[in-house]
mmCIF file of C-alpha atoms and ligand atoms in Angstrom:
data_model
loop_
_atom_site.group_PDB
_atom_site.id
_atom_site.type_symbol
_atom_site.label_atom_id
_atom_site.label_comp_id
_atom_site.label_asym_id
_atom_site.label_seq_id
_atom_site.Cartn_x
_atom_site.Cartn_y
_atom_site.Cartn_z
ATOM 1 C CA MET A 1 12.848 72.656 44.395
ATOM 2 C CA LYS A 2 15.473 71.455 42.093
ATOM 3 C CA ARG A 3 14.359 73.473 39.133
ATOM 4 C CA ASP A 4 14.788 77.065 38.564
ATOM 5 C CA THR A 5 12.361 77.443 35.397
ATOM 6 C CA GLY A 6 11.182 80.906 36.878
ATOM 7 C CA LYS A 7 7.655 79.295 36.347
ATOM 8 C CA ASN A 8 7.000 79.225 40.231
ATOM 9 C CA ARG A 9 8.316 82.675 40.567
ATOM 10 C CA ASN A 10 6.293 85.930 40.545
ATOM 11 C CA ILE A 11 7.768 87.492 37.459
ATOM 12 C CA THR A 12 4.910 89.569 35.926
ATOM 13 C CA ASP A 13 5.216 93.300 34.814
ATOM 14 C CA LYS A 14 1.395 93.524 34.897
ATOM 15 C CA TRP A 15 1.440 94.486 38.644
ATOM 16 C CA ARG A 16 1.737 97.788 39.856
ATOM 17 C CA LEU A 17 4.963 98.961 41.525
ATOM 18 C CA SER A 18 4.001 98.505 45.265
ATOM 19 C CA THR A 19 2.589 94.874 44.341
ATOM 20 C CA GLN A 20 5.817 94.217 42.629
ATOM 21 C CA LEU A 21 7.934 95.177 45.573
ATOM 22 C CA VAL A 22 6.287 92.974 47.813
ATOM 23 C CA ARG A 23 5.532 89.991 45.572
ATOM 24 C CA GLY A 24 7.694 90.113 42.642
ATOM 25 C CA GLY A 25 10.254 87.692 41.955
ATOM 26 C CA THR A 26 9.353 85.650 45.059
ATOM 27 C CA TYR A 27 9.767 81.907 44.866
ATOM 28 C CA ARG A 28 7.902 79.757 47.405
ATOM 29 C CA SER A 29 9.091 76.262 48.173
ATOM 30 C CA GLU A 30 6.658 73.333 48.917
ATOM 31 C CA ILE A 31 6.810 74.308 52.514
ATOM 32 C CA GLY A 32 4.562 77.313 51.791
ATOM 33 C CA GLU A 33 6.573 80.020 53.726
ATOM 34 C CA THR A 34 5.128 83.511 53.493
ATOM 35 C CA SER A 35 8.458 85.168 53.927
ATOM 36 C CA GLU A 36 11.247 84.368 51.501
ATOM 37 C CA SER A 37 13.400 81.416 52.313
ATOM 38 C CA MET A 38 17.114 82.152 53.092
ATOM 39 C CA PHE A 39 19.051 79.550 51.201
ATOM 40 C CA MET A 40 22.344 79.680 53.125
ATOM 41 C CA THR A 41 23.864 77.045 50.776
ATOM 42 C CA SER A 42 27.159 77.040 48.621
ATOM 43 C CA GLY A 43 26.270 73.960 46.722
ATOM 44 C CA TYR A 44 23.468 71.795 45.409
ATOM 45 C CA ALA A 45 23.139 68.054 45.379
ATOM 46 C CA TYR A 46 21.984 66.060 42.328
ATOM 47 C CA ASP A 47 19.698 63.068 42.195
ATOM 48 C CA CYS A 48 22.428 61.491 39.595
ATOM 49 C CA ALA A 49 25.516 62.062 37.936
ATOM 50 C CA GLU A 50 23.786 62.540 34.635
ATOM 51 C CA ASP A 51 21.750 65.458 36.099
ATOM 52 C CA ALA A 52 25.010 67.191 37.463
ATOM 53 C CA ALA A 53 26.254 66.762 33.748
ATOM 54 C CA ALA A 54 23.151 67.916 32.143
ATOM 55 C CA ARG A 55 23.047 71.024 34.511
ATOM 56 C CA PHE A 56 26.610 71.971 33.685
ATOM 57 C CA GLU A 57 25.781 71.496 30.007
ATOM 58 C CA GLY A 58 22.928 73.811 30.376
ATOM 59 C CA GLU A 59 20.591 71.333 29.207
ATOM 60 C CA GLN A 60 18.816 71.192 32.524
ATOM 61 C CA ASP A 61 17.635 74.033 34.591
ATOM 62 C CA GLY A 62 18.590 74.223 38.072
ATOM 63 C CA TYR A 63 21.349 75.488 40.484
ATOM 64 C CA THR A 64 24.850 74.298 40.539
ATOM 65 C CA TYR A 65 26.923 76.423 42.680
ATOM 66 C CA SER A 66 26.172 79.737 44.605
ATOM 67 C CA ARG A 67 28.712 81.610 42.749
ATOM 68 C CA LEU A 68 26.967 81.037 39.593
ATOM 69 C CA ARG A 69 23.253 81.341 41.197
ATOM 70 C CA ASN A 70 21.613 81.033 44.415
ATOM 71 C CA PRO A 71 17.819 80.938 45.061
ATOM 72 C CA THR A 72 17.539 83.818 47.527
ATOM 73 C CA CYS A 73 19.835 85.967 45.445
ATOM 74 C CA ALA A 74 17.745 85.019 42.454
ATOM 75 C CA MET A 75 14.759 86.239 44.044
ATOM 76 C CA PHE A 76 16.423 89.657 44.824
ATOM 77 C CA GLU A 77 17.765 89.863 41.287
ATOM 78 C CA ASP A 78 14.311 89.008 39.771
ATOM 79 C CA LYS A 79 12.617 91.595 42.010
ATOM 80 C CA MET A 80 15.263 94.251 41.096
ATOM 81 C CA ALA A 81 14.880 93.540 37.214
ATOM 82 C CA LEU A 82 11.052 93.884 37.485
ATOM 83 C CA ILE A 83 11.141 97.214 39.202
ATOM 84 C CA GLU A 84 13.785 98.614 36.987
ATOM 85 C CA GLY A 85 12.093 97.369 33.893
ATOM 86 C CA ALA A 86 15.236 95.407 32.997
ATOM 87 C CA GLU A 87 15.311 92.030 31.274
ATOM 88 C CA THR A 88 17.813 90.532 34.060
ATOM 89 C CA ALA A 89 19.846 91.329 36.925
ATOM 90 C CA ARG A 90 22.829 89.947 38.798
ATOM 91 C CA SER A 91 23.495 90.826 42.444
ATOM 92 C CA THR A 92 26.964 91.589 43.848
ATOM 93 C CA ALA A 93 28.608 92.015 47.300
ATOM 94 C CA THR A 94 28.656 95.855 47.230
ATOM 95 C CA GLY A 95 27.909 98.822 44.836
ATOM 96 C CA MET A 96 31.687 99.079 43.962
ATOM 97 C CA ALA A 97 31.652 95.289 42.943
ATOM 98 C CA ALA A 98 28.591 96.121 40.592
ATOM 99 C CA MET A 99 30.445 99.152 39.162
ATOM 100 C CA SER A 100 33.798 97.668 38.701
ATOM 101 C CA GLN A 101 32.516 94.236 37.342
ATOM 102 C CA ALA A 102 30.241 95.987 34.884
ATOM 103 C CA MET A 103 32.963 98.272 33.542
ATOM 104 C CA LEU A 104 35.591 95.533 33.406
ATOM 105 C CA ALA A 105 33.148 93.260 31.471
ATOM 106 C CA ILE A 106 32.664 95.854 28.553
ATOM 107 C CA VAL A 107 36.196 97.102 27.945
ATOM 108 C CA LYS A 108 39.647 95.682 27.160
ATOM 109 C CA ALA A 109 43.152 97.024 26.965
ATOM 110 C CA GLY A 110 43.286 99.748 24.228
ATOM 111 C CA ASP A 111 39.741 100.916 24.734
ATOM 112 C CA HIS A 112 38.589 104.478 25.781
ATOM 113 C CA VAL A 113 36.054 105.267 28.415
ATOM 114 C CA VAL A 114 34.126 108.638 28.686
ATOM 115 C CA SER A 115 32.965 109.394 32.023
ATOM 116 C CA SER A 116 31.051 112.295 33.863
ATOM 117 C CA LYS A 117 33.891 113.823 36.283
ATOM 118 C CA THR A 118 31.679 114.034 39.265
ATOM 119 C CA LEU A 119 31.459 110.769 40.703
ATOM 120 C CA PHE A 120 31.497 108.818 44.090
ATOM 121 C CA GLY A 121 35.050 108.845 45.131
ATOM 122 C CA SER A 122 35.634 105.164 44.516
ATOM 123 C CA CYS A 123 33.927 105.323 41.217
ATOM 124 C CA ARG A 124 36.218 108.153 40.151
ATOM 125 C CA VAL A 125 39.352 106.151 41.288
ATOM 126 C CA PHE A 126 38.146 103.156 39.278
ATOM 127 C CA ILE A 127 37.807 104.950 36.164
ATOM 128 C CA GLU A 128 40.850 107.226 36.451
ATOM 129 C CA ASP A 129 43.420 105.212 38.333
ATOM 130 C CA ILE A 130 42.419 101.510 38.092
ATOM 131 C CA LEU A 131 41.161 100.997 34.527
ATOM 132 C CA THR A 132 44.218 103.016 33.379
ATOM 133 C CA LYS A 133 46.469 100.451 34.726
ATOM 134 C CA PHE A 134 45.038 98.026 32.524
ATOM 135 C CA GLY A 135 45.475 100.012 29.507
ATOM 136 C CA VAL A 136 42.049 101.720 29.300
ATOM 137 C CA SER A 137 42.165 105.266 28.984
ATOM 138 C CA CYS A 138 39.493 107.753 29.866
ATOM 139 C CA THR A 139 38.057 111.311 29.290
ATOM 140 C CA LEU A 140 36.371 113.031 32.166
ATOM 141 C CA VAL A 141 33.806 115.495 31.288
ATOM 142 C CA ASP A 142 31.521 118.081 33.047
ATOM 143 C CA GLY A 143 28.413 115.769 33.019
ATOM 144 C CA LYS A 144 26.189 118.980 32.813
ATOM 145 C CA ASP A 145 27.732 120.048 29.446
ATOM 146 C CA ASN A 146 26.446 118.156 26.411
ATOM 147 C CA GLU A 147 28.986 119.852 24.066
ATOM 148 C CA ALA A 148 31.895 118.178 26.142
ATOM 149 C CA TRP A 149 30.198 114.824 26.089
ATOM 150 C CA LYS A 150 30.097 115.301 22.213
ATOM 151 C CA ASN A 151 33.765 116.230 22.016
ATOM 152 C CA ALA A 152 35.018 113.555 24.345
ATOM 153 C CA PHE A 153 34.449 110.571 22.161
ATOM 154 C CA ARG A 154 37.262 108.797 20.230
ATOM 155 C CA PRO A 155 37.293 105.851 17.539
ATOM 156 C CA ASN A 156 38.220 103.427 20.425
ATOM 157 C CA THR A 157 35.668 104.586 22.881
ATOM 158 C CA THR A 158 33.688 101.552 23.877
ATOM 159 C CA ALA A 159 31.994 102.542 27.204
ATOM 160 C CA VAL A 160 30.334 105.501 28.978
ATOM 161 C CA PHE A 161 29.974 105.789 32.799
ATOM 162 C CA LEU A 162 27.816 108.360 34.386
ATOM 163 C CA GLU A 163 26.251 109.110 37.846
ATOM 164 C CA SER A 164 22.999 111.275 38.009
ATOM 165 C CA PRO A 165 22.453 112.965 40.240
ATOM 166 C CA ALA A 166 26.048 112.742 41.205
ATOM 167 C CA ASN A 167 27.464 112.168 44.522
ATOM 168 C CA PRO A 168 27.969 114.627 46.129
ATOM 169 C CA THR A 169 27.231 117.508 43.982
ATOM 170 C CA LEU A 170 23.873 116.671 42.577
ATOM 171 C CA ASP A 171 24.853 117.400 39.038
ATOM 172 C CA VAL A 172 22.371 115.982 36.575
ATOM 173 C CA VAL A 173 23.348 114.354 33.356
ATOM 174 C CA ASP A 174 20.867 114.295 30.253
ATOM 175 C CA ILE A 175 20.624 110.496 30.321
ATOM 176 C CA GLU A 176 18.763 110.164 27.061
ATOM 177 C CA PHE A 177 21.089 112.559 25.132
ATOM 178 C CA VAL A 178 24.283 110.841 26.413
ATOM 179 C CA CYS A 179 22.779 107.289 25.385
ATOM 180 C CA ASP A 180 21.926 108.523 21.837
ATOM 181 C CA LEU A 181 25.626 109.864 21.610
ATOM 182 C CA ALA A 182 27.150 106.800 22.967
ATOM 183 C CA HIS A 183 25.206 104.484 20.650
ATOM 184 C CA GLU A 184 26.040 106.561 17.660
ATOM 185 C CA ASN A 185 29.475 106.053 18.706
ATOM 186 C CA ASN A 186 29.227 102.241 19.356
ATOM 187 C CA ALA A 187 29.668 102.570 23.145
ATOM 188 C CA LEU A 188 27.655 100.949 26.020
ATOM 189 C CA VAL A 189 26.404 103.081 28.630
ATOM 190 C CA VAL A 190 26.724 102.234 32.273
ATOM 191 C CA VAL A 191 24.583 104.442 34.776
ATOM 192 C CA ASP A 192 25.039 104.545 38.442
ATOM 193 C CA ASN A 193 21.516 105.343 39.688
ATOM 194 C CA VAL A 194 22.175 105.176 43.346
ATOM 195 C CA PHE A 195 21.036 108.501 44.280
ATOM 196 C CA ALA A 196 17.919 108.627 42.076
ATOM 197 C CA THR A 197 16.928 104.908 43.258
ATOM 198 C CA PRO A 198 14.986 102.554 40.876
ATOM 199 C CA LEU A 199 11.831 104.401 41.971
ATOM 200 C CA LEU A 200 12.608 108.126 40.642
ATOM 201 C CA GLN A 201 14.554 107.307 37.575
ATOM 202 C CA LYS A 202 14.443 104.655 34.775
ATOM 203 C CA PRO A 203 17.808 104.834 32.841
ATOM 204 C CA ILE A 204 17.097 101.810 30.697
ATOM 205 C CA LYS A 205 14.079 103.408 29.234
ATOM 206 C CA MET A 206 16.210 106.452 28.371
ATOM 207 C CA GLY A 207 18.755 104.104 26.621
ATOM 208 C CA ALA A 208 21.117 102.984 29.271
ATOM 209 C CA ASP A 209 22.685 99.486 28.331
ATOM 210 C CA ILE A 210 23.514 98.650 32.112
ATOM 211 C CA VAL A 211 22.385 100.133 35.365
ATOM 212 C CA ILE A 212 24.175 99.494 38.555
ATOM 213 C CA TYR A 213 23.154 100.079 42.278
ATOM 214 C CA SER A 214 24.677 99.914 45.586
ATOM 215 C CA SER A 215 21.919 98.322 47.418
ATOM 216 C CA THR A 216 23.683 99.292 50.544
ATOM 217 C CA LYS A 217 21.690 102.708 49.978
ATOM 218 C CA HIS A 218 17.964 102.988 49.704
ATOM 219 C CA ILE A 219 17.280 99.221 48.857
ATOM 220 C CA ASP A 220 18.357 97.927 52.226
ATOM 221 C CA GLY A 221 17.493 101.280 53.457
ATOM 222 C CA GLN A 222 18.150 100.564 57.200
ATOM 223 C CA GLY A 223 21.984 100.565 57.306
ATOM 224 C CA ARG A 224 22.342 96.834 57.773
ATOM 225 C CA CYS A 225 24.077 95.240 54.883
ATOM 226 C CA LEU A 226 26.303 96.158 51.897
ATOM 227 C CA GLY A 227 25.037 94.918 48.411
ATOM 228 C CA GLY A 228 24.794 95.769 44.821
ATOM 229 C CA CYS A 229 23.146 94.923 41.552
ATOM 230 C CA ILE A 230 23.815 95.034 37.837
ATOM 231 C CA LEU A 231 20.872 95.254 35.559
ATOM 232 C CA THR A 232 20.810 94.817 31.873
ATOM 233 C CA SER A 233 19.604 92.840 28.890
ATOM 234 C CA GLU A 234 20.000 89.105 28.474
ATOM 235 C CA GLU A 235 22.115 89.623 25.440
ATOM 236 C CA ILE A 236 24.675 91.990 27.418
ATOM 237 C CA LEU A 237 24.510 89.597 30.527
ATOM 238 C CA ASP A 238 25.485 86.714 28.253
ATOM 239 C CA GLU A 239 27.905 88.551 26.133
ATOM 240 C CA TYR A 240 29.937 90.718 28.639
ATOM 241 C CA ILE A 241 28.794 90.197 32.258
ATOM 242 C CA LEU A 242 28.460 86.308 32.808
ATOM 243 C CA PRO A 243 31.751 85.440 31.453
ATOM 244 C CA LEU A 244 33.594 87.817 33.874
ATOM 245 C CA ILE A 245 31.438 87.428 37.130
ATOM 246 C CA ARG A 246 31.089 83.804 36.898
ATOM 247 C CA HIS A 247 34.891 83.361 37.207
ATOM 248 C CA THR A 248 35.554 86.396 39.380
ATOM 249 C CA GLY A 249 33.012 85.836 42.045
ATOM 250 C CA PRO A 250 31.811 89.344 43.150
ATOM 251 C CA ASN A 251 28.488 87.676 44.682
ATOM 252 C CA LEU A 252 26.138 88.709 47.216
ATOM 253 C CA SER A 253 25.933 86.657 50.115
ATOM 254 C CA PRO A 254 22.191 84.960 50.451
ATOM 255 C CA PHE A 255 21.883 86.435 53.969
ATOM 256 C CA ASN A 256 22.308 89.939 52.475
ATOM 257 C CA ALA A 257 20.029 89.284 49.585
ATOM 258 C CA TRP A 258 17.347 88.215 52.042
ATOM 259 C CA VAL A 259 17.804 91.623 53.842
ATOM 260 C CA MET A 260 17.612 93.452 50.678
ATOM 261 C CA LEU A 261 14.433 91.566 49.804
ATOM 262 C CA LYS A 262 12.809 92.652 53.055
ATOM 263 C CA GLY A 263 14.072 96.054 52.540
ATOM 264 C CA MET A 264 12.326 96.278 49.052
ATOM 265 C CA GLU A 265 8.978 95.548 50.395
ATOM 266 C CA THR A 266 8.866 98.947 52.046
ATOM 267 C CA MET A 267 11.011 100.755 49.541
ATOM 268 C CA ASP A 268 8.254 102.852 48.027
ATOM 269 C CA LEU A 269 6.989 104.101 51.361
ATOM 270 C CA ARG A 270 10.473 104.990 52.556
ATOM 271 C CA VAL A 271 11.727 106.624 49.302
ATOM 272 C CA GLU A 272 8.554 108.585 49.160
ATOM 273 C CA LYS A 273 8.756 109.922 52.765
ATOM 274 C CA MET A 274 12.472 110.438 52.329
ATOM 275 C CA CYS A 275 11.893 112.779 49.268
ATOM 276 C CA LEU A 276 9.044 114.679 51.143
ATOM 277 C CA ASN A 277 11.446 114.965 54.152
ATOM 278 C CA ALA A 278 14.338 116.079 52.027
ATOM 279 C CA SER A 279 12.158 118.810 50.308
ATOM 280 C CA LYS A 280 11.037 120.320 53.562
ATOM 281 C CA VAL A 281 14.477 120.033 55.190
ATOM 282 C CA ALA A 282 16.133 121.549 51.967
ATOM 283 C CA HIS A 283 13.665 124.496 52.057
ATOM 284 C CA GLY A 284 14.026 124.797 55.874
ATOM 285 C CA LEU A 285 17.750 125.022 55.567
ATOM 286 C CA ARG A 286 17.617 127.536 52.923
ATOM 287 C CA ASP A 287 15.093 129.601 54.771
ATOM 288 C CA MET A 288 17.641 129.712 57.666
ATOM 289 C CA GLY A 289 19.422 132.189 55.494
ATOM 290 C CA CYS A 290 22.847 131.495 57.044
ATOM 291 C CA PHE A 291 24.512 129.086 54.608
ATOM 292 C CA THR A 292 26.392 130.019 51.496
ATOM 293 C CA SER A 293 24.022 127.894 49.500
ATOM 294 C CA VAL A 294 21.885 124.884 49.844
ATOM 295 C CA ASN A 295 21.367 122.696 46.998
ATOM 296 C CA TYR A 296 18.416 120.390 46.162
ATOM 297 C CA PRO A 297 17.405 118.869 42.839
ATOM 298 C CA GLY A 298 13.745 119.376 43.924
ATOM 299 C CA PHE A 299 14.062 123.167 44.273
ATOM 300 C CA ASP A 300 11.914 125.123 41.726
ATOM 301 C CA ASP A 301 15.026 127.150 41.069
ATOM 302 C CA PHE A 302 17.582 124.260 40.778
ATOM 303 C CA SER A 303 19.987 125.019 38.026
ATOM 304 C CA GLN A 304 18.810 122.070 36.001
ATOM 305 C CA ARG A 305 15.145 121.738 36.973
ATOM 306 C CA ASP A 306 14.000 121.023 33.508
ATOM 307 C CA LEU A 307 16.247 118.338 33.098
ATOM 308 C CA VAL A 308 15.162 116.934 36.673
ATOM 309 C CA GLU A 309 11.574 117.452 35.567
ATOM 310 C CA LYS A 310 12.219 115.365 32.276
ATOM 311 C CA GLN A 311 13.828 112.309 33.735
ATOM 312 C CA MET A 312 13.092 112.091 37.689
ATOM 313 C CA ALA A 313 10.071 111.676 39.490
ATOM 314 C CA ALA A 314 11.087 113.594 42.544
ATOM 315 C CA GLY A 315 14.218 115.345 43.836
ATOM 316 C CA GLY A 316 15.598 112.530 45.878
ATOM 317 C CA SER A 317 16.832 112.295 49.437
ATOM 318 C CA VAL A 318 20.209 114.032 49.390
ATOM 319 C CA VAL A 319 20.671 117.682 50.002
ATOM 320 C CA THR A 320 23.974 119.659 49.866
ATOM 321 C CA VAL A 321 24.775 122.780 52.125
ATOM 322 C CA PHE A 322 27.896 124.948 51.702
ATOM 323 C CA LEU A 323 29.222 126.936 54.762
ATOM 324 C CA PRO A 324 31.227 130.053 54.342
ATOM 325 C CA GLY A 325 33.713 128.975 56.933
ATOM 326 C CA GLY A 326 35.540 126.055 55.319
ATOM 327 C CA ARG A 327 36.328 122.718 57.038
ATOM 328 C CA ALA A 328 36.729 124.136 60.480
ATOM 329 C CA GLN A 329 33.180 125.390 60.636
ATOM 330 C CA ALA A 330 31.922 122.494 58.820
ATOM 331 C CA PHE A 331 33.262 120.298 61.474
ATOM 332 C CA LYS A 332 31.957 122.388 64.212
ATOM 333 C CA PHE A 333 28.520 122.100 62.697
ATOM 334 C CA LEU A 334 28.763 118.259 62.342
ATOM 335 C CA ASN A 335 29.962 117.837 65.834
ATOM 336 C CA ALA A 336 27.135 119.905 67.148
ATOM 337 C CA LEU A 337 24.429 117.651 65.774
ATOM 338 C CA GLU A 338 22.294 115.722 68.221
ATOM 339 C CA VAL A 339 19.638 113.997 65.778
ATOM 340 C CA THR A 340 21.388 113.530 62.445
ATOM 341 C CA ASP A 341 24.540 111.178 62.593
ATOM 342 C CA ILE A 342 27.833 112.007 61.231
ATOM 343 C CA SER A 343 28.177 109.334 58.679
ATOM 344 C CA ASN A 344 28.979 108.667 55.078
ATOM 345 C CA ASN A 345 26.301 106.409 54.160
ATOM 346 C CA VAL A 346 23.131 107.563 52.081
ATOM 347 C CA GLY A 347 19.635 106.255 51.810
ATOM 348 C CA ASP A 348 19.269 105.230 55.277
ATOM 349 C CA ALA A 349 16.273 105.417 57.744
ATOM 350 C CA LYS A 350 18.363 107.598 59.725
ATOM 351 C CA SER A 351 19.468 111.088 58.520
ATOM 352 C CA LEU A 352 23.334 111.095 58.018
ATOM 353 C CA MET A 353 25.485 114.058 57.238
ATOM 354 C CA THR A 354 29.163 113.863 56.018
ATOM 355 C CA HIS A 355 31.898 116.135 54.890
ATOM 356 C CA PRO A 356 32.650 114.709 51.458
ATOM 357 C CA ALA A 357 36.286 116.506 51.342
ATOM 358 C CA SER A 358 37.566 114.607 54.043
ATOM 359 C CA THR A 359 35.489 111.149 53.736
ATOM 360 C CA THR A 360 33.814 110.013 50.750
ATOM 361 C CA HIS A 361 36.050 111.987 48.326
ATOM 362 C CA LYS A 362 39.271 111.872 50.427
ATOM 363 C CA SER A 363 40.817 109.548 47.840
ATOM 364 C CA VAL A 364 40.429 111.979 44.955
ATOM 365 C CA GLU A 365 42.991 114.624 44.683
ATOM 366 C CA GLU A 366 42.375 118.171 46.003
ATOM 367 C CA SER A 367 42.564 119.748 42.634
ATOM 368 C CA ALA A 368 40.180 117.126 41.085
ATOM 369 C CA ARG A 369 37.877 117.566 44.277
ATOM 370 C CA LEU A 370 37.685 121.366 43.741
ATOM 371 C CA ASP A 371 37.060 120.881 39.987
ATOM 372 C CA MET A 372 34.004 118.819 40.862
ATOM 373 C CA GLY A 373 32.736 121.514 43.241
ATOM 374 C CA ILE A 374 33.648 119.657 46.275
ATOM 375 C CA THR A 375 34.924 122.389 48.674
ATOM 376 C CA GLU A 376 36.078 122.301 52.279
ATOM 377 C CA GLY A 377 32.783 124.157 53.394
ATOM 378 C CA MET A 378 30.419 121.538 51.778
ATOM 379 C CA LEU A 379 28.283 118.988 53.673
ATOM 380 C CA ARG A 380 26.179 116.339 52.112
ATOM 381 C CA LEU A 381 23.167 115.393 53.916
ATOM 382 C CA SER A 382 21.138 112.238 53.490
ATOM 383 C CA VAL A 383 17.590 112.856 54.829
ATOM 384 C CA GLY A 384 16.156 109.965 56.616
ATOM 385 C CA LEU A 385 12.692 109.032 58.049
ATOM 386 C CA GLU A 386 12.660 111.191 61.254
ATOM 387 C CA HIS A 387 10.175 114.277 61.545
ATOM 388 C CA ALA A 388 11.507 117.088 59.298
ATOM 389 C CA ASP A 389 10.936 119.517 62.222
ATOM 390 C CA ASP A 390 13.182 117.567 64.655
ATOM 391 C CA LEU A 391 15.979 117.553 61.970
ATOM 392 C CA LEU A 392 15.689 121.343 61.235
ATOM 393 C CA GLU A 393 15.579 122.241 65.003
ATOM 394 C CA ASP A 394 18.907 120.059 65.339
ATOM 395 C CA PHE A 395 20.493 121.967 62.306
ATOM 396 C CA ALA A 396 19.303 125.563 63.448
ATOM 397 C CA ARG A 397 21.066 124.693 66.985
ATOM 398 C CA ALA A 398 24.178 123.517 65.360
ATOM 399 C CA ALA A 399 24.282 126.493 62.993
ATOM 400 C CA LYS A 400 24.212 128.955 65.980
ATOM 401 C CA ILE A 401 27.110 126.828 67.843
ATOM 402 C CA ALA A 402 29.031 126.816 64.458
ATOM 403 C CA GLY A 403 28.785 130.747 64.529
ATOM 404 C CA LEU A 404 26.680 130.606 61.297
HETATM 405 C C1 LIG B 1 27.699 104.154 47.810
HETATM 406 C C2 LIG B 1 27.904 104.341 46.358
HETATM 407 C C3 LIG B 1 28.641 103.503 45.651
HETATM 408 C C4 LIG B 1 29.362 102.405 46.251
HETATM 409 O O1 LIG B 1 28.503 101.453 46.804
HETATM 410 P P1 LIG B 1 29.129 100.278 47.972
HETATM 411 O O2 LIG B 1 27.870 99.629 48.345
HETATM 412 O O3 LIG B 1 29.409 101.292 49.291
HETATM 413 O O4 LIG B 1 30.128 99.662 47.413
HETATM 414 C C5 LIG B 1 28.575 103.766 44.264
HETATM 415 N N1 LIG B 1 28.052 104.754 43.682
HETATM 416 C C6 LIG B 1 27.405 105.613 44.500
HETATM 417 C C7 LIG B 1 26.771 106.853 43.722
HETATM 418 C C8 LIG B 1 27.196 105.505 45.950
HETATM 419 O O5 LIG B 1 26.632 106.470 46.491
#
């Protein structure tokens, strides 16, 4: 129990995905528990002072303090690393903690960051407003435009950030192309893979140096806990990530890590069903014929279909719809919903719909929002696990009430 050699943990990449999701990374104590233990402890006791000194020296395996590592969090991290195909992982309290810590770890004053411009609201604020306060400049590009990526690099570019598919516009970035370009320019690439989930897209295989998640989304998948994860190589972890996070403490609570572990056991079933549902709902919404447009990466005629086929296993669980009547009509539509909730989370078992311009992207200036394609008539739908027909009947009813 004292040692964390990894020998007792199920860390094998020989297993298939569903076995890894259920058993990967699990550490079973001498009690023989079948469900993972929740180690709600901040500290660890040593048999003798020499052991404490040896552990701090790094000569002895084992835990010292939960800001540095905790067994329940370590199980979650090992399971995440396994399914991502990453060498290592560290969990964080939220997705934004994962994103901000990963970026802070790899830049310094005077550096320049290139990022796709369509991002989750807080990611954009972090790159554009927060990093710049510390003397890190940025260039935001249309993530769909490979030429724009090429032209954005400067001699002091050290980091690239991208989200694909992007929240909420579902723009897709050619991850392999951007990673190759970044590496030619000696920059590290951080990919926010939240919308694709670790099951549909593997950025590390495409060259990404760091992948981050909000595990609040499909990983918990049942709307219970906030969480996040940073996945990378041992080398980047040691050189960049640990020197920051050991001393800044963005940690996930062991309780939340335990909830995430339970969530992961069913993640493949949930994500598969959500993608099927999202495809049915997206087609159904489009067939209703009353929206200005319906956007879903799984559509055969999706504008970036080839790229989706190249790098994603399915179209994901998020759909966007555009209403002709702007905010007033979008609000009327939302207010008429009886099955889908008005809520700004994604990846939940419950279908959730939000008006990005007034919620998730409210903190982004209006001109920047419009530049990203977030109009007042746009609604973002995260499709859950309900029956697709119940969702569609609800949308059809709401459309009538909203005068569509
Ligand atoms: C939700 C989300 C985040 C932030 O995650 P939190 O857990 O809410 O901090 C980051 N990126 C994307 C794409 C998201 O959807």
